[in-house]
C-alpha positions as a Markdown table, in Angstrom:
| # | Residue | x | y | z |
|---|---|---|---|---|
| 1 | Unk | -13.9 | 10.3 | 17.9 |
| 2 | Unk | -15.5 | 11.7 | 14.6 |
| 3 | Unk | -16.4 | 9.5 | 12.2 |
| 4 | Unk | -14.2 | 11.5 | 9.5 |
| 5 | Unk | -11.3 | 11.6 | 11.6 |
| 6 | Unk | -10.9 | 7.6 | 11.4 |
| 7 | Unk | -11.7 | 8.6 | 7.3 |
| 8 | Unk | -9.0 | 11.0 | 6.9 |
| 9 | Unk | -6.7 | 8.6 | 8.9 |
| 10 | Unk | -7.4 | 6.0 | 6.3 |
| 11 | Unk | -6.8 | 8.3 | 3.4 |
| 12 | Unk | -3.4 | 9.7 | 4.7 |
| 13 | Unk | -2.5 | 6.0 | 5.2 |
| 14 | Unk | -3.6 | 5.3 | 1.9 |
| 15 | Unk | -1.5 | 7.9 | 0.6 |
| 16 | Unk | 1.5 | 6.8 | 2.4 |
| 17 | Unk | 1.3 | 3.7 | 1.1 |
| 18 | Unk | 1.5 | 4.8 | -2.3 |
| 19 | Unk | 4.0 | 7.2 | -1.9 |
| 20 | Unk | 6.0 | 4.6 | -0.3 |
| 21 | Unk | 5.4 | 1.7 | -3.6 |
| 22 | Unk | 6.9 | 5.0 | -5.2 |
| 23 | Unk | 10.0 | 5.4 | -3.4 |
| 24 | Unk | 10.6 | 2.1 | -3.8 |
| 25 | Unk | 10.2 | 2.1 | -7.9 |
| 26 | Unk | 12.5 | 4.7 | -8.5 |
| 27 | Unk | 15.4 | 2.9 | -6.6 |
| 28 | Unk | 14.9 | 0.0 | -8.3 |
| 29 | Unk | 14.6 | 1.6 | -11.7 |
| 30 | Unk | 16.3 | -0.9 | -13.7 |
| 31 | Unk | 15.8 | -3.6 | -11.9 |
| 32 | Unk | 13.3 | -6.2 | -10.9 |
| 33 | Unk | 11.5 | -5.9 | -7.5 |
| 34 | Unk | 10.4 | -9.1 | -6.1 |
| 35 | Unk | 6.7 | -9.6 | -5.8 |
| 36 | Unk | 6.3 | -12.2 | -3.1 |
| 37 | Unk | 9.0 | -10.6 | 0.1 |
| 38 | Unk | 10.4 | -7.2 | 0.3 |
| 39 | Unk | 13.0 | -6.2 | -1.8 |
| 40 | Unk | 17.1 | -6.3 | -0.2 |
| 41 | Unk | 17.3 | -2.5 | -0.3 |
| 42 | Unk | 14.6 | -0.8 | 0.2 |
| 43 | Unk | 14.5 | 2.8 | 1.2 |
| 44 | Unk | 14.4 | 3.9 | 4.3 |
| 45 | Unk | 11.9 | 6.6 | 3.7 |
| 46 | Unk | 10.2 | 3.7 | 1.9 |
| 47 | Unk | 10.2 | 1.7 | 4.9 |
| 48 | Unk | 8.9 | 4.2 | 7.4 |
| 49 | Unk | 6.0 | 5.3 | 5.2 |
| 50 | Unk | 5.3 | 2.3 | 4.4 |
| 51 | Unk | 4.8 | 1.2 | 8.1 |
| 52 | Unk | 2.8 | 4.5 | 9.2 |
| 53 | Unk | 0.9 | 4.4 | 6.2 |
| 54 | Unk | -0.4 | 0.6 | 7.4 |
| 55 | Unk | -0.5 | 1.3 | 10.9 |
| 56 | Unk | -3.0 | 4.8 | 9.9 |
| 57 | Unk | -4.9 | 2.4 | 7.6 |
| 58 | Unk | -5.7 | -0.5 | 10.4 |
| 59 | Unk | -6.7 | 2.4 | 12.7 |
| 60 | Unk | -9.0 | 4.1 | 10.5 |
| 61 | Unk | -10.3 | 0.9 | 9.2 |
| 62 | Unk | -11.6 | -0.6 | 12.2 |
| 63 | Unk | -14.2 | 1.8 | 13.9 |
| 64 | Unk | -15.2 | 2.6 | 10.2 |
| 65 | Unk | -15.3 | -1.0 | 9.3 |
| 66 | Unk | -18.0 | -1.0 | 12.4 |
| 67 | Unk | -19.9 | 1.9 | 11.4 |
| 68 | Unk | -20.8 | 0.9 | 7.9 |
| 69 | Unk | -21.7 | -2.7 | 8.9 |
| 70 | Unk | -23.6 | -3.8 | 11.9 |
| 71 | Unk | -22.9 | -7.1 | 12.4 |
| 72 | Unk | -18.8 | -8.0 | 13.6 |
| 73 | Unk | -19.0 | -10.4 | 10.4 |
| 74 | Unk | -20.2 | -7.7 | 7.9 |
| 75 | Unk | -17.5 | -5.3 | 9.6 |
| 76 | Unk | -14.5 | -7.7 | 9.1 |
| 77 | Unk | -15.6 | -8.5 | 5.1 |
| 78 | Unk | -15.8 | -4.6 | 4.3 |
| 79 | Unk | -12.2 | -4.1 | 6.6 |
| 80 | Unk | -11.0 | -7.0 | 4.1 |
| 81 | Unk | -12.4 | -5.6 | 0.8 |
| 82 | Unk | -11.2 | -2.0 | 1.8 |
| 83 | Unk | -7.5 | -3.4 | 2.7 |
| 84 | Unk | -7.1 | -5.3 | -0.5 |
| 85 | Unk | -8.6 | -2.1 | -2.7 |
| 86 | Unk | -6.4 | 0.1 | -1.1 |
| 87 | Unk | -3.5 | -1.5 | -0.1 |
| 88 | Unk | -2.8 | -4.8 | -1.7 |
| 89 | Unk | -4.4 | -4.1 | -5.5 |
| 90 | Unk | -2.3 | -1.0 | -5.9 |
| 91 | Unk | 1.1 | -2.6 | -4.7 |
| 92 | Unk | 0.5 | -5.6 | -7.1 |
| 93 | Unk | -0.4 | -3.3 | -10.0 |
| 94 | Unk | 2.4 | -1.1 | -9.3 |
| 95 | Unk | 5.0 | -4.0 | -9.3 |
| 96 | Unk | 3.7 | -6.2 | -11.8 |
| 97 | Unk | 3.6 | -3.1 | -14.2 |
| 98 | Unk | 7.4 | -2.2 | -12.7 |
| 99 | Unk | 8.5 | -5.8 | -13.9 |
| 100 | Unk | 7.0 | -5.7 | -16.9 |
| 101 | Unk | 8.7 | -2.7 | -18.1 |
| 102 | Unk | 11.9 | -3.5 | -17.2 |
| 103 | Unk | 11.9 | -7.1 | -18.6 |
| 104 | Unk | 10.7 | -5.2 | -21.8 |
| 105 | Unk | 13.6 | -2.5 | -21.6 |
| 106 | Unk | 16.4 | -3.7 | -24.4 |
| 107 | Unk | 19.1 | -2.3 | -22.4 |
């Protein structure tokens, strides 16, 4: 396939993903959301986009992974960097700023 195909695969997944961490916020408005498992009641929506929004990423990820490096080594250090910029950094921000705000809310 097309090079931007796997691309636009690993931006829709991206997006997704995000869209999922905001499902997920807004049912646990006033509440904390744990950081280190998945929260008791999670969305279903959440869930499922979530999941897709992975599953798109991994796929997109790995022939792209192999086109911008050439050696298997170099391909699985920029699928790592681009998995953690994408997908881990944003869910960790998103939560940890979640938590914050609601152990700050007097109420």
């Amino acid at each position: 396939m097309a090079t931007w195909v796997w691309v636009i695969a690993i931006v829709v997944g991206t997006a997704m993903w995000l869209w999922s961490i905001g499902l997920t916020l807004r049912a646990y408005r006033g509440a904390r959301v744990p950081l280190w498992r998945a929260p008791r009641k999670a969305p279903g929506a959440a869930v499922a986009l979530r999941a897709v929004g992975l599953a798109l990423g991994v796929m997109g990820m790995s022939p792209t992974s192999g086109m911008i490096a050439t050696s298997p080594g170099g391909a699985a250090i920029v699928a790592a960097v681009l998995m953690t910029v994408l997908f881990l950094a944003p869910l960790f921000i998103a939560l940890l700023r979640h938590n914050a705000r609601v152990d700050a809310d007097p109420t």
